[in-house]
DNA sequence: TCCTTATGTAAACACTCGTTTACTTACGTC
DNA sequence: GACGTAAGTAAACGAGTGTTTACATAAGGA
């Protein structure tokens, strides 16, 4: 048996939070298009219609979920001396699948969802990163960071090709560390 | 006025080819999920039902289109001394949007389409590349190539963030060239 | 305690999609 | 030149989607 936390049977805030939490997981796992409103609400244990009532529709829910993920993941809070090592730890070791970057792929198929993801990633990841890098080629550095990061997640999550799919092969990890570190050092 | 080529009004091979050609463009432009059978057949000027008749369904058509794209794009036909420069030319300058790698993203949303893309990219891109690189870390090199390539296309096509979106900024291009060259040199 | 209101549900709606079916028509053959 | 077959079309089908509507009910103040 499990200790059932006696939640209030009716609590709008809690229900809203439950939907948002489920949305983050399901969107990250199945992508925007394949994640159905019924999937999400079933996981949250509520009625599908509440997505429209509390968030104004699936797209707005996606935006809220992506926004929430972005609030819990800052890239610019790492020491520049160990940026490479620590960003790879964050990407590879922590369960970072409910993270802004993988979620971006989740939106790749839908035009509107892609626009939402683009705007959020630009304002909440790319720009802060650019300011944090500083210097005259800050935009190029930020672009390099996005390319390597997106490449990593695309390779790991979207098309696991090699034998070492899933875990990160040691030599690949070493390369990634150097790659990320080079961005801040250049 | 345009010189209208008087095509035979009924020609199965030509119709089949027209559907395949349209499919490559529409899949690459809108992605697997958003590209409707009606979109594709409208562009080819034929009836939607012919997709099922000639290809056995949308998924099979996608596979055929991706396969055709892979046949026209070999990565291993470049001189190793100038691999970096030439692969970037191919990616950035030639219109490479109807190319296997961007099409891979097109499949990201659909489970079955992703499986098809994975298999084809593994057998037709990753493995040949691995053999071409050779040596004991050929698999790591191939993985690095995939990561950088996917990162580039993801950044360029899926989320154009920076001011220089669209064209490739010179310093980014320089970095990409060094990056690709380093893979074969290492 | 009663009544109002917020919360949640069930069901249907409106729409899109890929696919199938029934039918028409042009082409090649005898 | 008639005929049979392959090529193509139009329309409907069935399943799936997000969303809306109508209704039930628990919560909280008068």
Coordinates of C-alpha atoms (C1' of nucleotides) in Angstrom, one line a residue:
Chain A
X1 CA 0.0 0.0 0.0
X2 CA 1.1 3.6 -0.4
X3 CA 0.6 6.5 1.9
X4 CA -2.1 8.5 0.2
X5 CA -1.7 12.1 0.8
X6 CA -5.2 13.3 1.6
X7 CA -5.4 16.2 -0.9
X8 CA -8.4 18.5 -0.9
X9 CA -10.8 17.0 -3.4
X10 CA -11.2 20.4 -5.0
X11 CA -8.3 22.8 -5.2
X12 CA -7.9 24.9 -8.3
X13 CA -4.3 25.8 -7.7
X14 CA -3.3 22.3 -7.0
X15 CA -5.1 21.0 -10.0
X16 CA -3.5 23.6 -12.2
X17 CA -0.1 22.7 -10.9
X18 CA -0.8 19.0 -11.5
X19 CA -1.7 19.7 -15.1
X20 CA 1.4 21.8 -15.6
X21 CA 3.7 19.2 -14.0
X22 CA 2.2 16.4 -16.2
X23 CA 2.4 18.6 -19.2
X24 CA 6.2 19.1 -18.8
X25 CA 6.8 15.4 -18.6
X26 CA 4.5 14.3 -21.4
X27 CA 5.6 17.1 -23.8
X28 CA 9.2 16.3 -23.2
X29 CA 8.6 12.6 -23.6
X30 CA 6.3 12.5 -26.6
X31 CA 6.7 16.0 -28.2
X32 CA 4.1 18.7 -28.7
X33 CA 2.2 17.0 -31.5
X34 CA 2.1 13.5 -30.1
X35 CA 1.3 14.6 -26.6
X36 CA -2.5 14.6 -26.4
X37 CA -4.5 16.7 -24.0
X38 CA -6.1 13.5 -22.9
X39 CA -2.6 12.0 -22.2
X40 CA -1.7 14.9 -20.0
X41 CA -4.9 15.2 -18.1
X42 CA -5.0 11.5 -17.5
X43 CA -1.6 11.6 -15.9
X44 CA -2.8 14.5 -13.8
X45 CA -5.9 12.6 -12.9
X46 CA -8.3 15.3 -14.1
X47 CA -10.7 16.0 -16.9
X48 CA -9.4 17.1 -20.4
X49 CA -11.6 20.1 -20.5
X50 CA -9.6 21.7 -17.7
X51 CA -6.7 22.4 -20.0
X52 CA -8.8 24.9 -21.8
X53 CA -10.3 26.3 -18.7
X54 CA -7.1 26.8 -16.8
X55 CA -4.6 27.5 -19.5
X56 CA -6.6 28.6 -22.5
X57 CA -5.8 25.7 -24.7
X58 CA -3.0 23.2 -25.5
X59 CA -0.6 25.7 -27.0
X60 CA -0.8 28.0 -24.0
X61 CA -0.2 25.0 -21.8
X62 CA 2.8 24.2 -23.8
X63 CA 4.1 27.7 -23.4
X64 CA 3.5 27.6 -19.7
X65 CA 5.3 24.3 -19.4
X66 CA 8.3 25.5 -21.4
X67 CA 8.4 28.6 -19.4
X68 CA 8.4 26.7 -16.1
X69 CA 11.2 24.5 -17.4
X70 CA 13.2 27.6 -18.3
X71 CA 12.7 29.0 -14.8
X72 CA 14.4 26.0 -13.2
X73 CA 17.3 25.8 -15.6
X74 CA 19.8 28.7 -15.8
X75 CA 22.8 28.3 -18.0
X76 CA 24.6 31.4 -16.7
X77 CA 25.0 30.3 -13.1
X78 CA 28.2 28.3 -13.7
X79 CA 31.8 29.3 -13.0
X80 CA 33.5 30.2 -16.3
X81 CA 36.6 28.2 -15.4
X82 CA 34.7 24.9 -15.3
X83 CA 32.0 25.8 -17.7
X84 CA 32.7 22.8 -20.0
X85 CA 32.8 20.2 -17.3
X86 CA 29.8 21.4 -15.5
X87 CA 27.5 22.0 -18.4
X88 CA 28.2 18.4 -19.6
X89 CA 27.4 17.1 -16.1
X90 CA 24.1 19.0 -16.2
X91 CA 23.3 17.8 -19.7
X92 CA 24.4 14.2 -19.4
X93 CA 24.2 13.2 -15.8
X94 CA 21.2 15.0 -14.4
X95 CA 17.9 13.9 -15.9
X96 CA 17.7 16.9 -18.2
X97 CA 15.1 15.6 -20.5
X98 CA 12.5 17.9 -19.0
X99 CA 14.7 20.7 -20.0
X100 CA 14.2 23.6 -22.4
X101 CA 16.4 22.3 -25.2
X102 CA 14.9 18.8 -25.6
X103 CA 11.5 20.4 -25.4
X104 CA 12.4 22.6 -28.3
X105 CA 12.6 19.6 -30.5
X106 CA 9.2 18.6 -29.1
X107 CA 7.8 21.6 -30.9
X108 CA 9.6 21.1 -34.2
X109 CA 6.6 19.7 -36.0
X110 CA 4.0 22.3 -35.1
X111 CA 4.2 25.7 -36.7
X112 CA 2.7 27.6 -33.8
X113 CA 4.5 25.6 -31.1
X114 CA 7.8 26.2 -32.9
X115 CA 7.2 29.9 -32.8
X116 CA 6.5 29.8 -29.1
X117 CA 9.6 27.8 -28.5
X118 CA 11.7 30.1 -30.6
X119 CA 10.6 33.2 -28.8
X120 CA 11.1 31.7 -25.3
X121 CA 14.5 30.2 -26.2
X122 CA 15.7 33.5 -27.7
X123 CA 14.6 35.6 -24.7
X124 CA 15.3 33.2 -21.9
X125 CA 18.4 31.3 -23.1
X126 CA 20.1 32.9 -26.0
X127 CA 20.1 36.5 -24.9
X128 CA 21.1 35.9 -21.3
X129 CA 23.9 33.6 -22.6
X130 CA 25.0 36.3 -25.0
X131 CA 25.2 38.9 -22.2
X132 CA 27.0 36.5 -20.0
X133 CA 29.6 35.7 -22.6
X134 CA 30.1 39.4 -23.3
X135 CA 32.7 40.7 -25.7
X136 CA 32.4 41.5 -29.4
X137 CA 31.7 38.0 -30.5
X138 CA 29.2 37.2 -27.8
X139 CA 26.6 36.4 -30.4
X140 CA 28.8 34.0 -32.2
X141 CA 29.6 32.3 -28.9
X142 CA 26.0 32.0 -28.0
X143 CA 25.3 30.5 -31.4
X144 CA 28.1 28.0 -31.0
X145 CA 26.6 27.0 -27.6
X146 CA 23.2 26.5 -29.1
X147 CA 24.6 24.5 -32.0
X148 CA 26.6 22.1 -29.8
X149 CA 23.8 21.8 -27.3
X150 CA 21.1 21.2 -29.9
X151 CA 23.4 18.7 -31.7
X152 CA 24.0 16.8 -28.5
X153 CA 20.3 16.5 -27.6
X154 CA 19.3 15.8 -31.1
X155 CA 21.8 13.0 -31.3
X156 CA 21.1 11.6 -27.9
X157 CA 17.3 11.8 -27.8
X158 CA 16.1 11.9 -31.4
X159 CA 18.4 9.5 -33.2
X160 CA 20.5 7.3 -31.1
X161 CA 22.7 5.9 -33.7
X162 CA 25.9 4.5 -32.2
X163 CA 26.4 1.5 -29.9
X164 CA 26.9 3.8 -26.9
X165 CA 23.5 5.4 -27.4
X166 CA 21.9 6.3 -24.1
X167 CA 24.9 6.8 -22.0
X168 CA 27.6 9.3 -23.1
X169 CA 30.7 7.6 -24.4
X170 CA 33.8 8.9 -22.4
X171 CA 35.7 10.2 -25.4
X172 CA 32.5 12.0 -26.6
X173 CA 32.1 13.5 -23.2
X174 CA 35.7 14.7 -23.2
X175 CA 35.2 16.3 -26.6
X176 CA 32.0 18.0 -25.4
X177 CA 33.7 19.4 -22.4
X178 CA 36.5 20.9 -24.4
X179 CA 34.0 22.2 -26.9
X180 CA 31.9 24.0 -24.3
X181 CA 35.0 25.3 -22.5
X182 CA 36.5 26.6 -25.7
X183 CA 33.4 28.8 -26.2
X184 CA 34.0 30.8 -23.0
X185 CA 37.8 30.7 -23.4
X186 CA 38.0 31.9 -27.0
Chain B
X1 CA 3.6 32.2 -71.1
X2 CA 5.6 29.1 -70.4
X3 CA 6.5 26.2 -72.7
X4 CA 4.1 23.5 -71.5
X5 CA 5.7 20.1 -71.9
X6 CA 2.9 17.9 -73.3
X7 CA 3.1 15.1 -70.9
X8 CA 1.1 12.0 -71.4
X9 CA -2.1 12.4 -69.5
X10 CA -1.7 9.0 -67.9
X11 CA 1.6 7.6 -67.0
X12 CA 2.0 5.7 -63.7
X13 CA 5.8 6.1 -63.6
X14 CA 5.7 9.8 -64.1
X15 CA 2.9 10.2 -61.6
X16 CA 4.7 8.2 -59.1
X17 CA 7.8 10.3 -59.6
X18 CA 5.8 13.5 -59.3
X19 CA 4.4 12.4 -56.0
X20 CA 7.9 11.5 -54.7
X21 CA 9.3 14.8 -55.8
X22 CA 6.6 16.8 -54.2
X23 CA 6.9 14.7 -51.1
X24 CA 10.6 15.5 -50.7
X25 CA 9.9 19.2 -50.9
X26 CA 6.8 19.3 -48.6
X27 CA 8.3 16.9 -46.0
X28 CA 11.5 19.0 -45.8
X29 CA 9.5 22.2 -45.6
X30 CA 6.8 21.4 -43.2
X31 CA 7.9 18.2 -41.5
X32 CA 6.4 14.8 -41.5
X33 CA 3.4 15.5 -39.3
X34 CA 2.4 18.9 -40.8
X35 CA 2.9 17.7 -44.4
X36 CA -0.5 16.4 -45.3
X37 CA -1.1 13.9 -48.0
X38 CA -3.4 16.4 -49.6
X39 CA -0.6 19.0 -49.6
X40 CA 1.7 16.7 -51.4
X41 CA -0.7 15.4 -53.9
X42 CA -2.0 18.9 -54.6
X43 CA 1.5 20.0 -55.5
X44 CA 1.9 17.0 -57.7
X45 CA -1.4 17.6 -59.3
X46 CA -2.9 14.3 -58.5
X47 CA -5.5 12.7 -56.3
X48 CA -4.6 12.0 -52.6
X49 CA -5.6 8.4 -52.9
X50 CA -2.7 7.7 -55.2
X51 CA -0.3 7.9 -52.2
X52 CA -1.8 4.8 -50.8
X53 CA -2.0 3.1 -54.1
X54 CA 1.6 3.8 -55.3
X55 CA 3.5 3.9 -52.0
X56 CA 1.3 2.0 -49.5
X57 CA 0.6 5.0 -47.3
X58 CA 2.1 8.2 -46.0
X59 CA 4.8 6.6 -43.9
X60 CA 6.1 4.5 -46.8
X61 CA 6.1 7.6 -48.9
X62 CA 8.2 9.4 -46.3
X63 CA 10.6 6.5 -46.3
X64 CA 10.9 6.6 -50.1
X65 CA 11.4 10.3 -50.1
X66 CA 14.1 10.1 -47.4
X67 CA 15.7 7.3 -49.2
X68 CA 15.8 9.2 -52.5
X69 CA 17.3 12.2 -50.7
X70 CA 20.0 10.0 -49.3
X71 CA 20.9 8.6 -52.7
X72 CA 21.7 12.0 -54.0
X73 CA 23.8 13.1 -51.0
X74 CA 27.0 11.3 -50.2
X75 CA 29.1 12.6 -47.4
X76 CA 32.1 10.4 -48.1
X77 CA 33.0 11.7 -51.5
X78 CA 35.0 14.6 -50.3
X79 CA 38.8 14.9 -50.1
X80 CA 39.9 14.6 -46.5
X81 CA 42.3 17.5 -46.8
X82 CA 39.5 19.9 -47.4
X83 CA 36.7 18.1 -45.7
X84 CA 35.8 21.0 -43.4
X85 CA 35.6 23.7 -46.1
X86 CA 33.7 21.5 -48.5
X87 CA 31.1 20.1 -46.1
X88 CA 30.3 23.6 -45.0
X89 CA 29.9 24.7 -48.6
X90 CA 27.6 21.8 -49.1
X91 CA 25.5 22.5 -46.0
X92 CA 25.4 26.3 -46.2
X93 CA 25.7 27.3 -49.8
X94 CA 23.9 24.7 -51.8
X95 CA 20.2 24.5 -51.1
X96 CA 20.5 21.6 -48.8
X97 CA 17.1 21.8 -47.2
X98 CA 15.9 18.8 -49.2
X99 CA 18.7 16.8 -47.5
X100 CA 18.7 13.9 -45.2
X101 CA 19.6 15.8 -42.0
X102 CA 16.9 18.4 -42.1
X103 CA 14.4 15.8 -43.0
X104 CA 15.4 13.9 -39.9
X105 CA 14.0 16.8 -37.8
X106 CA 10.9 16.6 -39.9
X107 CA 10.3 13.2 -38.4
X108 CA 11.0 14.1 -34.8
X109 CA 7.4 14.4 -33.8
X110 CA 6.1 11.1 -35.1
X111 CA 7.1 7.9 -33.5
X112 CA 7.0 5.7 -36.5
X113 CA 8.5 8.3 -38.8
X114 CA 11.4 8.8 -36.3
X115 CA 12.1 5.1 -36.4
X116 CA 12.3 5.1 -40.2
X117 CA 14.6 8.1 -40.1
X118 CA 16.8 6.6 -37.5
X119 CA 17.2 3.4 -39.4
X120 CA 18.0 5.1 -42.7
X121 CA 20.4 7.6 -41.2
X122 CA 22.2 4.9 -39.3
X123 CA 22.6 2.6 -42.3
X124 CA 23.1 5.2 -45.0
X125 CA 25.0 8.1 -43.3
X126 CA 26.4 7.1 -40.0
X127 CA 27.9 3.7 -40.9
X128 CA 29.5 4.8 -44.2
X129 CA 30.9 7.8 -42.5
X130 CA 32.3 5.6 -39.7
X131 CA 34.0 3.3 -42.2
X132 CA 35.3 6.3 -44.2
X133 CA 36.8 7.8 -41.1
X134 CA 38.4 4.5 -40.0
X135 CA 40.7 4.0 -37.1
X136 CA 39.8 3.0 -33.5
X137 CA 37.7 6.1 -32.7
X138 CA 35.8 6.0 -36.0
X139 CA 32.5 5.8 -34.1
X140 CA 33.3 8.8 -31.9
X141 CA 34.2 10.7 -35.0
X142 CA 31.0 9.8 -36.8
X143 CA 29.1 10.8 -33.7
X144 CA 30.9 14.1 -33.5
X145 CA 30.0 14.7 -37.2
X146 CA 26.4 14.0 -36.5
X147 CA 26.2 16.2 -33.5
X148 CA 27.8 19.2 -35.3
X149 CA 25.7 18.7 -38.4
X150 CA 22.4 18.2 -36.5
X151 CA 23.3 21.2 -34.3
X152 CA 23.9 23.4 -37.4
X153 CA 20.6 22.4 -39.1
X154 CA 18.6 22.6 -35.9
X155 CA 19.9 26.1 -35.2
X156 CA 19.5 27.3 -38.8
X157 CA 16.2 25.8 -39.7
X158 CA 14.4 25.1 -36.5
X159 CA 15.2 28.1 -34.3
X160 CA 16.8 31.0 -36.0
X161 CA 17.8 33.0 -33.0
X162 CA 20.5 35.4 -33.8
X163 CA 20.5 38.5 -35.9
X164 CA 22.4 36.6 -38.7
X165 CA 19.7 34.0 -39.0
X166 CA 19.3 32.7 -42.5
X167 CA 22.8 33.3 -43.9
X168 CA 25.8 31.9 -42.1
X169 CA 27.8 34.5 -40.2
X170 CA 31.5 34.4 -41.3
X171 CA 32.9 33.7 -37.9
X172 CA 30.4 30.9 -37.4
X173 CA 31.3 29.5 -40.8
X174 CA 35.0 29.6 -39.9
X175 CA 34.3 27.8 -36.7
X176 CA 32.2 25.1 -38.4
X177 CA 35.0 24.5 -41.0
X178 CA 37.6 24.0 -38.3
X179 CA 35.2 21.8 -36.4
X180 CA 34.5 19.5 -39.3
X181 CA 38.2 19.4 -40.3
X182 CA 39.2 18.6 -36.8
X183 CA 37.1 15.5 -36.9
X184 CA 39.0 13.9 -39.8
X185 CA 42.4 15.2 -38.5
X186 CA 42.1 14.0 -34.9
Chain C
dT1 C1' -28.9 25.5 7.1
dC2 C1' -29.4 27.3 2.7
dC3 C1' -27.7 29.1 -1.3
dT4 C1' -24.3 30.9 -4.3
dT5 C1' -20.2 30.0 -6.6
dA6 C1' -16.3 27.7 -7.9
dT7 C1' -14.7 23.2 -9.3
dG8 C1' -14.9 19.1 -11.9
dT9 C1' -17.1 15.9 -15.1
dA10 C1' -19.3 13.6 -19.2
dA11 C1' -20.6 14.0 -23.6
dA12 C1' -20.9 15.9 -27.8
dC13 C1' -19.1 19.0 -31.3
dA14 C1' -16.4 20.5 -35.1
dC15 C1' -12.6 19.6 -37.6
dT16 C1' -8.6 17.2 -39.8
dC17 C1' -6.3 13.4 -41.2
dG18 C1' -5.0 9.1 -43.9
dT19 C1' -7.3 5.7 -46.2
dT20 C1' -10.8 3.0 -48.7
dT21 C1' -14.5 2.3 -51.9
dA22 C1' -17.1 2.9 -56.0
dC23 C1' -16.9 4.8 -60.2
dT24 C1' -15.2 7.1 -64.5
dT25 C1' -12.0 7.4 -68.3
dA26 C1' -8.0 7.0 -71.2
dC27 C1' -4.8 3.9 -73.3
dG28 C1' -3.0 -0.4 -75.5
dT29 C1' -4.3 -4.7 -77.8
dC30 C1' -6.9 -8.0 -80.6
Chain D
dG1 C1' -13.2 -0.1 -83.9
dA2 C1' -14.7 -2.6 -79.7
dC3 C1' -13.0 -4.2 -75.5
dG4 C1' -10.4 -5.1 -71.2
dT5 C1' -7.3 -3.2 -68.2
dA6 C1' -4.8 0.1 -65.9
dA7 C1' -4.9 5.1 -64.3
dG8 C1' -7.2 8.5 -62.1
dT9 C1' -10.9 10.7 -59.5
dA10 C1' -14.6 11.9 -56.2
dA11 C1' -16.7 11.0 -52.1
dA12 C1' -17.3 9.0 -48.0
dC13 C1' -15.4 6.5 -44.0
dG14 C1' -13.4 5.9 -39.5
dA15 C1' -10.4 7.3 -36.1
dG16 C1' -8.3 10.9 -33.8
dT17 C1' -7.8 15.6 -32.2
dG18 C1' -8.7 20.0 -29.2
dT19 C1' -12.4 22.4 -27.5
dT20 C1' -17.1 23.6 -25.9
dT21 C1' -21.4 22.9 -23.7
dA22 C1' -24.6 21.2 -20.3
dC23 C1' -24.7 19.4 -16.1
dA24 C1' -23.4 17.6 -11.3
dT25 C1' -21.4 18.6 -6.8
dA26 C1' -18.4 20.0 -3.1
dA27 C1' -17.0 24.2 -0.6
dG28 C1' -17.7 28.4 2.1
dG29 C1' -20.1 32.4 3.7
dA30 C1' -24.8 34.5 5.1

